[in-house]
PDB file of C-alpha atoms in Angstrom:
ATOM      1  CA  MET A  25     -15.524  27.873  25.371  1.00 49.00           C
ATOM      2  CA  ALA A  26     -14.312  30.635  23.408  1.00 62.00           C
ATOM      3  CA  ALA A  27     -10.860  28.506  21.806  1.00 67.00           C
ATOM      4  CA  ALA A  28     -13.435  25.247  21.347  1.00 69.00           C
ATOM      5  CA  GLN A  29     -16.054  27.889  19.452  1.00 73.00           C
ATOM      6  CA  ASP A  30     -12.697  28.791  17.756  1.00 80.00           C
ATOM      7  CA  VAL A  31     -12.036  25.550  16.488  1.00 87.00           C
ATOM      8  CA  HIS A  32     -15.940  24.354  15.722  1.00 89.00           C
ATOM      9  CA  VAL A  33     -15.999  27.902  13.649  1.00 89.00           C
ATOM     10  CA  ARG A  34     -12.893  26.870  11.992  1.00 91.00           C
ATOM     11  CA  ILE A  35     -13.848  23.489  11.459  1.00 93.00           C
ATOM     12  CA  CYS A  36     -16.798  24.354   9.348  1.00 92.00           C
ATOM     13  CA  ASN A  37     -15.639  26.990   7.190  1.00 93.00           C
ATOM     14  CA  GLN A  38     -13.360  23.983   6.095  1.00 95.00           C
ATOM     15  CA  GLU A  39     -16.398  21.770   5.759  1.00 95.00           C
ATOM     16  CA  ILE A  40     -18.397  24.635   3.773  1.00 95.00           C
ATOM     17  CA  VAL A  41     -15.380  24.830   1.176  1.00 95.00           C
ATOM     18  CA  LYS A  42     -14.489  21.345   0.693  1.00 95.00           C
ATOM     19  CA  PHE A  43     -18.398  21.243   0.373  1.00 95.00           C
ATOM     20  CA  ASP A  44     -18.056  24.183  -1.922  1.00 95.00           C
ATOM     21  CA  LEU A  45     -14.785  22.530  -5.020  1.00 96.00           C
ATOM     22  CA  GLU A  46     -17.497  19.164  -4.561  1.00 96.00           C
ATOM     23  CA  VAL A  47     -19.706  21.125  -6.157  1.00 96.00           C
ATOM     24  CA  LYS A  48     -18.328  22.549  -8.336  1.00 95.00           C
ATOM     25  CA  ALA A  49     -16.407  19.592 -10.242  1.00 96.00           C
ATOM     26  CA  LEU A  50     -19.742  17.297 -10.330  1.00 95.00           C
ATOM     27  CA  ILE A  51     -20.726  20.914 -12.467  1.00 95.00           C
ATOM     28  CA  GLN A  52     -17.543  20.387 -14.046  1.00 95.00           C
ATOM     29  CA  ASP A  53     -18.477  17.140 -14.613  1.00 94.00           C
ATOM     30  CA  ILE A  54     -21.698  17.564 -16.168  1.00 93.00           C
ATOM     31  CA  ARG A  55     -20.290  19.632 -18.640  1.00 91.00           C
ATOM     32  CA  ASP A  56     -18.816  17.321 -19.541  1.00 91.00           C
ATOM     33  CA  CYS A  57     -20.892  14.639 -19.823  1.00 89.00           C
ATOM     34  CA  SER A  58     -21.993  12.995 -22.647  1.00 85.00           C
ATOM     35  CA  GLY A  59     -24.786  11.148 -21.921  1.00 79.00           C
ATOM     36  CA  PRO A  60     -26.815   8.558 -21.001  1.00 87.00           C
ATOM     37  CA  LEU A  61     -29.580  10.526 -19.745  1.00 88.00           C
ATOM     38  CA  SER A  62     -29.005   7.839 -16.230  1.00 90.00           C
ATOM     39  CA  ALA A  63     -25.698   9.664 -16.149  1.00 90.00           C
ATOM     40  CA  LEU A  64     -26.720  12.835 -15.943  1.00 90.00           C
ATOM     41  CA  THR A  65     -29.040  11.588 -12.918  1.00 93.00           C
ATOM     42  CA  GLU A  66     -26.750  10.041 -11.467  1.00 94.00           C
ATOM     43  CA  LEU A  67     -24.401  13.689 -11.646  1.00 94.00           C
ATOM     44  CA  ASN A  68     -27.360  15.123 -10.261  1.00 95.00           C
ATOM     45  CA  THR A  69     -28.190  13.239  -6.964  1.00 96.00           C
ATOM     46  CA  GLN A  70     -24.085  13.657  -6.146  1.00 96.00           C
ATOM     47  CA  VAL A  71     -25.400  17.579  -6.334  1.00 95.00           C
ATOM     48  CA  LYS A  72     -29.071  17.936  -4.362  1.00 96.00           C
ATOM     49  CA  GLU A  73     -26.675  15.740  -1.275  1.00 96.00           C
ATOM     50  CA  LYS A  74     -23.779  18.431  -1.883  1.00 95.00           C
ATOM     51  CA  PHE A  75     -25.863  21.134  -2.081  1.00 96.00           C
ATOM     52  CA  GLN A  76     -27.953  19.641   1.121  1.00 96.00           C
ATOM     53  CA  GLN A  77     -24.219  19.074   3.111  1.00 95.00           C
ATOM     54  CA  LEU A  78     -23.322  22.845   2.565  1.00 95.00           C
ATOM     55  CA  ARG A  79     -26.329  23.975   3.548  1.00 95.00           C
ATOM     56  CA  HIS A  80     -26.417  22.638   6.595  1.00 96.00           C
ATOM     57  CA  ARG A  81     -23.368  24.090   7.083  1.00 95.00           C
ATOM     58  CA  ILE A  82     -23.915  27.702   6.323  1.00 95.00           C
ATOM     59  CA  GLN A  83     -26.193  26.564   8.485  1.00 95.00           C
ATOM     60  CA  GLU A  84     -24.604  25.892  11.377  1.00 94.00           C
ATOM     61  CA  LEU A  85     -22.322  28.613  10.955  1.00 93.00           C
ATOM     62  CA  GLU A  86     -24.715  31.070  11.342  1.00 93.00           C
ATOM     63  CA  GLN A  87     -25.715  29.433  14.070  1.00 93.00           C
ATOM     64  CA  LEU A  88     -22.446  29.749  15.101  1.00 91.00           C
ATOM     65  CA  ALA A  89     -21.634  33.530  14.751  1.00 91.00           C
ATOM     66  CA  LYS A  90     -25.359  34.562  16.405  1.00 90.00           C
ATOM     67  CA  GLU A  91     -23.789  32.663  20.403  1.00 87.00           C
ATOM     68  CA  GLN A  92     -19.965  34.899  19.746  1.00 87.00           C
ATOM     69  CA  ASP A  93     -19.889  36.975  22.260  1.00 85.00           C
ATOM     70  CA  LYS A  94     -17.967  39.587  21.109  1.00 88.00           C
ATOM     71  CA  GLU A  95     -20.010  42.226  17.990  1.00 90.00           C
ATOM     72  CA  SER A  96     -17.553  42.149  15.733  1.00 91.00           C
ATOM     73  CA  GLU A  97     -16.431  38.024  15.374  1.00 89.00           C
ATOM     74  CA  LYS A  98     -20.761  38.246  15.744  1.00 91.00           C
ATOM     75  CA  GLN A  99     -20.422  40.335  11.990  1.00 94.00           C
ATOM     76  CA  ALA A 100     -17.499  39.652  10.498  1.00 93.00           C
ATOM     77  CA  LEU A 101     -19.182  35.791  11.184  1.00 93.00           C
ATOM     78  CA  LEU A 102     -21.843  36.365   9.494  1.00 94.00           C
ATOM     79  CA  GLN A 103     -20.789  38.189   6.641  1.00 95.00           C
ATOM     80  CA  GLU A 104     -18.409  34.630   5.776  1.00 94.00           C
ATOM     81  CA  VAL A 105     -22.447  32.986   6.288  1.00 95.00           C
ATOM     82  CA  GLU A 106     -24.042  35.630   3.479  1.00 96.00           C
ATOM     83  CA  ASN A 107     -20.354  35.265   0.975  1.00 96.00           C
ATOM     84  CA  HIS A 108     -21.134  31.789   1.787  1.00 95.00           C
ATOM     85  CA  ARG A 109     -24.889  31.735   0.318  1.00 95.00           C
ATOM     86  CA  LYS A 110     -24.726  34.313  -1.896  1.00 96.00           C
ATOM     87  CA  GLN A 111     -21.790  31.034  -3.964  1.00 96.00           C
ATOM     88  CA  MET A 112     -24.464  28.427  -3.464  1.00 96.00           C
ATOM     89  CA  LEU A 113     -26.604  30.286  -4.957  1.00 96.00           C
ATOM     90  CA  SER A 114     -23.791  31.056  -7.958  1.00 96.00           C
ATOM     91  CA  ASN A 115     -23.331  27.351  -8.549  1.00 96.00           C
ATOM     92  CA  GLN A 116     -26.347  27.109  -8.386  1.00 96.00           C
ATOM     93  CA  THR A 117     -26.615  28.508 -11.213  1.00 96.00           C
ATOM     94  CA  CYS A 118     -23.904  26.905 -12.543  1.00 96.00           C
ATOM     95  CA  TRP A 119     -25.122  23.698 -12.287  1.00 96.00           C
ATOM     96  CA  ARG A 120     -28.583  24.653 -13.594  1.00 95.00           C
ATOM     97  CA  LYS A 121     -26.741  25.818 -17.174  1.00 95.00           C
ATOM     98  CA  ALA A 122     -25.214  22.537 -16.963  1.00 93.00           C
ATOM     99  CA  ASN A 123     -27.765  20.289 -16.785  1.00 94.00           C
ATOM    100  CA  LEU A 124     -28.999  22.500 -19.951  1.00 93.00           C
ATOM    101  CA  THR A 125     -25.969  22.693 -21.407  1.00 91.00           C
ATOM    102  CA  CYS A 126     -26.133  18.145 -21.028  1.00 91.00           C
ATOM    103  CA  LYS A 127     -29.140  18.165 -22.224  1.00 90.00           C
ATOM    104  CA  ILE A 128     -28.901  19.695 -25.532  1.00 90.00           C
ATOM    105  CA  ALA A 129     -25.196  17.591 -25.624  1.00 87.00           C
ATOM    106  CA  ILE A 130     -27.453  14.599 -25.465  1.00 88.00           C
ATOM    107  CA  ASP A 131     -29.909  15.493 -27.538  1.00 87.00           C
ATOM    108  CA  ASN A 132     -27.719  16.237 -30.030  1.00 87.00           C
ATOM    109  CA  LEU A 133     -25.764  12.556 -29.596  1.00 84.00           C
ATOM    110  CA  GLU A 134     -29.254  10.735 -29.913  1.00 82.00           C
ATOM    111  CA  LYS A 135     -30.133  12.370 -33.163  1.00 85.00           C
ATOM    112  CA  ALA A 136     -26.431  11.690 -34.775  1.00 82.00           C
ATOM    113  CA  GLU A 137     -27.006   8.238 -33.430  1.00 79.00           C
ATOM    114  CA  LEU A 138     -29.909   7.944 -35.297  1.00 84.00           C
ATOM    115  CA  LEU A 139     -29.017   9.695 -38.317  1.00 84.00           C
ATOM    116  CA  GLN A 140     -25.710   6.372 -38.297  1.00 79.00           C
ATOM    117  CA  GLY A 141     -27.187   3.912 -37.202  1.00 67.00           C
ATOM    118  CA  GLY A 142     -25.291   0.919 -38.166  1.00 55.00           C
ATOM    119  CA  ASP A 143     -22.514   2.385 -38.599  1.00 58.00           C
ATOM    120  CA  LEU A 144     -22.667   3.584 -34.889  1.00 57.00           C
ATOM    121  CA  LEU A 145     -23.219  -0.525 -33.693  1.00 59.00           C
ATOM    122  CA  ARG A 146     -20.742  -2.176 -36.379  1.00 63.00           C
ATOM    123  CA  GLN A 147     -18.653   0.639 -33.922  1.00 67.00           C
ATOM    124  CA  ARG A 148     -19.641  -0.556 -31.070  1.00 65.00           C
ATOM    125  CA  LYS A 149     -19.205  -3.928 -31.983  1.00 63.00           C
ATOM    126  CA  THR A 150     -15.463  -3.070 -33.082  1.00 67.00           C
ATOM    127  CA  THR A 151     -14.793  -1.687 -30.120  1.00 75.00           C
ATOM    128  CA  LYS A 152     -15.733  -4.035 -27.781  1.00 71.00           C
ATOM    129  CA  GLU A 153     -14.125  -6.846 -29.385  1.00 75.00           C
ATOM    130  CA  SER A 154     -11.435  -4.216 -28.638  1.00 73.00           C
ATOM    131  CA  LEU A 155     -11.820  -4.041 -25.675  1.00 75.00           C
ATOM    132  CA  ALA A 156     -12.771  -7.995 -25.295  1.00 71.00           C
ATOM    133  CA  GLN A 157      -9.722  -8.772 -26.210  1.00 78.00           C
ATOM    134  CA  THR A 158      -7.215  -6.120 -24.256  1.00 76.00           C
ATOM    135  CA  SER A 159      -8.881  -7.498 -21.790  1.00 66.00           C
ATOM    136  CA  SER A 160      -8.033 -11.058 -21.992  1.00 71.00           C
ATOM    137  CA  THR A 161      -4.382 -10.066 -23.079  1.00 79.00           C
ATOM    138  CA  ILE A 162      -4.374  -8.510 -18.981  1.00 75.00           C
ATOM    139  CA  THR A 163      -5.724 -11.866 -17.486  1.00 68.00           C
ATOM    140  CA  GLU A 164      -2.218 -13.453 -19.493  1.00 72.00           C
ATOM    141  CA  SER A 165      -0.693 -11.101 -18.133  1.00 68.00           C
ATOM    142  CA  LEU A 166      -1.625 -11.476 -14.663  1.00 65.00           C
ATOM    143  CA  MET A 167      -1.365 -14.717 -15.194  1.00 67.00           C
ATOM    144  CA  GLY A 168       2.374 -14.386 -15.926  1.00 65.00           C
ATOM    145  CA  ILE A 169       3.581 -12.189 -13.329  1.00 65.00           C
ATOM    146  CA  SER A 170       1.673 -14.938 -11.113  1.00 59.00           C
ATOM    147  CA  ARG A 171       3.320 -17.519 -12.024  1.00 68.00           C
ATOM    148  CA  MET A 172       5.841 -15.948 -11.902  1.00 66.00           C
ATOM    149  CA  MET A 173       5.922 -14.191  -8.155  1.00 65.00           C
ATOM    150  CA  ALA A 174       5.205 -18.341  -7.788  1.00 61.00           C
ATOM    151  CA  GLN A 175       8.060 -19.677  -7.851  1.00 69.00           C
ATOM    152  CA  GLN A 176       9.993 -17.110  -6.683  1.00 67.00           C
ATOM    153  CA  VAL A 177       8.225 -18.333  -3.464  1.00 57.00           C
ATOM    154  CA  GLN A 178       9.273 -21.654  -4.551  1.00 72.00           C
ATOM    155  CA  GLN A 179      12.766 -20.465  -5.071  1.00 72.00           C
ATOM    156  CA  SER A 180      12.570 -18.839  -1.362  1.00 61.00           C
ATOM    157  CA  GLU A 181      11.561 -21.603   0.114  1.00 69.00           C
ATOM    158  CA  GLU A 182      14.181 -23.366  -1.106  1.00 73.00           C
ATOM    159  CA  ALA A 183      16.968 -21.019  -0.487  1.00 62.00           C
ATOM    160  CA  MET A 184      15.343 -21.017   3.326  1.00 68.00           C
ATOM    161  CA  GLN A 185      16.223 -24.413   3.596  1.00 75.00           C
ATOM    162  CA  THR A 186      19.670 -24.646   2.414  1.00 73.00           C
ATOM    163  CA  LEU A 187      20.550 -21.813   5.061  1.00 66.00           C
ATOM    164  CA  VAL A 188      18.564 -24.323   7.556  1.00 66.00           C
ATOM    165  CA  ASN A 189      20.595 -27.504   5.931  1.00 72.00           C
ATOM    166  CA  SER A 190      24.122 -24.998   6.262  1.00 65.00           C
ATOM    167  CA  SER A 191      22.772 -24.023   9.743  1.00 67.00           C
ATOM    168  CA  ARG A 192      22.457 -27.748  10.693  1.00 76.00           C
ATOM    169  CA  THR A 193      25.856 -28.794   9.042  1.00 72.00           C
ATOM    170  CA  ILE A 194      27.622 -25.733  11.105  1.00 71.00           C
ATOM    171  CA  LEU A 195      26.172 -26.766  14.107  1.00 73.00           C
ATOM    172  CA  ASP A 196      27.299 -30.385  13.757  1.00 71.00           C
ATOM    173  CA  ALA A 197      31.321 -29.448  13.325  1.00 60.00           C
ATOM    174  CA  SER A 198      30.990 -26.625  16.023  1.00 69.00           C
ATOM    175  CA  GLU A 199      30.430 -29.920  18.138  1.00 73.00           C
ATOM    176  CA  GLU A 200      33.121 -31.925  15.991  1.00 69.00           C
ATOM    177  CA  PHE A 201      35.807 -29.219  16.602  1.00 58.00           C
ATOM    178  CA  LYS A 202      34.326 -29.086  21.364  1.00 73.00           C
ATOM    179  CA  SER A 203      34.890 -32.895  20.627  1.00 70.00           C
ATOM    180  CA  MET A 204      38.250 -31.793  19.174  1.00 69.00           C
ATOM    181  CA  SER A 205      39.485 -29.548  21.898  1.00 70.00           C
ATOM    182  CA  GLY A 206      38.646 -32.227  24.716  1.00 70.00           C
ATOM    183  CA  THR A 207      40.723 -34.528  23.486  1.00 69.00           C
ATOM    184  CA  ILE A 208      43.438 -31.841  23.069  1.00 70.00           C
ATOM    185  CA  GLN A 209      43.366 -30.537  26.729  1.00 76.00           C
ATOM    186  CA  LEU A 210      44.066 -34.065  27.457  1.00 71.00           C
ATOM    187  CA  GLY A 211      46.545 -34.478  25.244  1.00 64.00           C
ATOM    188  CA  ARG A 212      48.333 -31.410  26.901  1.00 71.00           C
ATOM    189  CA  LYS A 213      47.892 -33.350  30.147  1.00 73.00           C
ATOM    190  CA  LEU A 214      49.963 -35.612  29.059  1.00 60.00           C
ATOM    191  CA  ILE A 215      52.286 -33.873  27.571  1.00 59.00           C
ATOM    192  CA  THR A 216      52.703 -32.286  31.010  1.00 67.00           C
ATOM    193  CA  LYS A 217      53.223 -35.098  32.526  1.00 64.00           C
ATOM    194  CA  TYR A 218      55.224 -36.781  30.552  1.00 53.00           C
ATOM    195  CA  ASN A 219      57.094 -34.530  29.364  1.00 59.00           C
ATOM    196  CA  ARG A 220      60.405 -35.642  31.901  1.00 61.00           C
ATOM    197  CA  ARG A 221      59.984 -39.170  31.034  1.00 60.00           C
ATOM    198  CA  GLU A 222      63.146 -40.586  28.429  1.00 66.00           C
ATOM    199  CA  LEU A 223      61.913 -42.475  25.747  1.00 72.00           C
ATOM    200  CA  THR A 224      59.007 -44.257  26.109  1.00 74.00           C
ATOM    201  CA  ASP A 225      57.472 -41.510  27.590  1.00 67.00           C
ATOM    202  CA  LYS A 226      58.382 -39.571  23.935  1.00 74.00           C
ATOM    203  CA  LEU A 227      57.240 -42.120  21.976  1.00 79.00           C
ATOM    204  CA  LEU A 228      53.676 -41.549  24.160  1.00 78.00           C
ATOM    205  CA  ILE A 229      53.377 -38.503  23.451  1.00 80.00           C
ATOM    206  CA  PHE A 230      54.171 -38.731  19.441  1.00 82.00           C
ATOM    207  CA  LEU A 231      51.291 -41.723  19.390  1.00 86.00           C
ATOM    208  CA  ALA A 232      49.133 -38.726  21.071  1.00 84.00           C
ATOM    209  CA  LEU A 233      50.009 -36.669  18.818  1.00 86.00           C
ATOM    210  CA  ALA A 234      49.738 -39.051  15.469  1.00 87.00           C
ATOM    211  CA  LEU A 235      46.414 -39.906  16.504  1.00 89.00           C
ATOM    212  CA  PHE A 236      45.643 -36.116  17.192  1.00 88.00           C
ATOM    213  CA  LEU A 237      46.261 -35.716  13.835  1.00 88.00           C
ATOM    214  CA  ALA A 238      44.922 -39.394  12.011  1.00 86.00           C
ATOM    215  CA  THR A 239      41.653 -37.861  13.975  1.00 89.00           C
ATOM    216  CA  VAL A 240      41.579 -34.093  12.445  1.00 85.00           C
ATOM    217  CA  LEU A 241      42.908 -35.452   8.712  1.00 84.00           C
ATOM    218  CA  TYR A 242      40.093 -38.285   8.878  1.00 82.00           C
ATOM    219  CA  ILE A 243      37.590 -35.245   9.584  1.00 85.00           C
ATOM    220  CA  VAL A 244      38.076 -33.359   7.234  1.00 81.00           C
ATOM    221  CA  LYS A 245      38.226 -36.124   5.002  1.00 77.00           C
ATOM    222  CA  LYS A 246      34.830 -36.880   5.730  1.00 79.00           C
ATOM    223  CA  ARG A 247      33.420 -33.247   5.359  1.00 79.00           C
ATOM    224  CA  LEU A 248      35.637 -32.143   1.955  1.00 79.00           C
ATOM    225  CA  PHE A 249      35.535 -35.794   0.859  1.00 72.00           C
ATOM    226  CA  PRO A 250      32.718 -37.916   1.323  1.00 67.00           C
ATOM    227  CA  PHE A 251      32.770 -39.879  -1.888  1.00 64.00           C
ATOM    228  CA  LEU A 252      35.962 -41.294  -0.850  1.00 59.00           C
TER     229      LEU A 252
END
């Protein structure tokens, strides 16, 4: 049971640290935010959610501290809870200051936009045109890459078909060589059977060898010079 509580405490502490870092990151985003107000509102919504999750985890850690059997462990965890709450209050103070700074910056930017007026509109139009041109260029590049990939796939398919055809040719040649092996064995039997005969037997052997060689030459010719 104690081991399970230790694991729960460790997980709870890890999540508190994670939410604390996420809150700090969002506060920094608020400081860097230059508008519009809708973007600031979205960031503040996210900060509120993270604070709510952080507060819930701190309360959960406090409950775990109260459930500890040893007084020393209980007091140590309660001290951690207090430290987390102080850090959360500090983050809330930084959050309010960041909002104030951001709102001032947005107000100043809106005033500057009103003063610049037409120049700013033209600049935005130019920026939009540049973005559109960049987007078009990227689209063309992607289409070119897509065509190249399609060509590579087609070449791979052709190479695979060539390999399949080569495999079939090899299998056919293997069958023919097996047939030739049977012919060789038959010739050996004939040579053994008629080895002791006179000129007629030798002539038959010569004819058998000639037939065998002619067969080999015919197969080689068909393989190497199929157009002849």
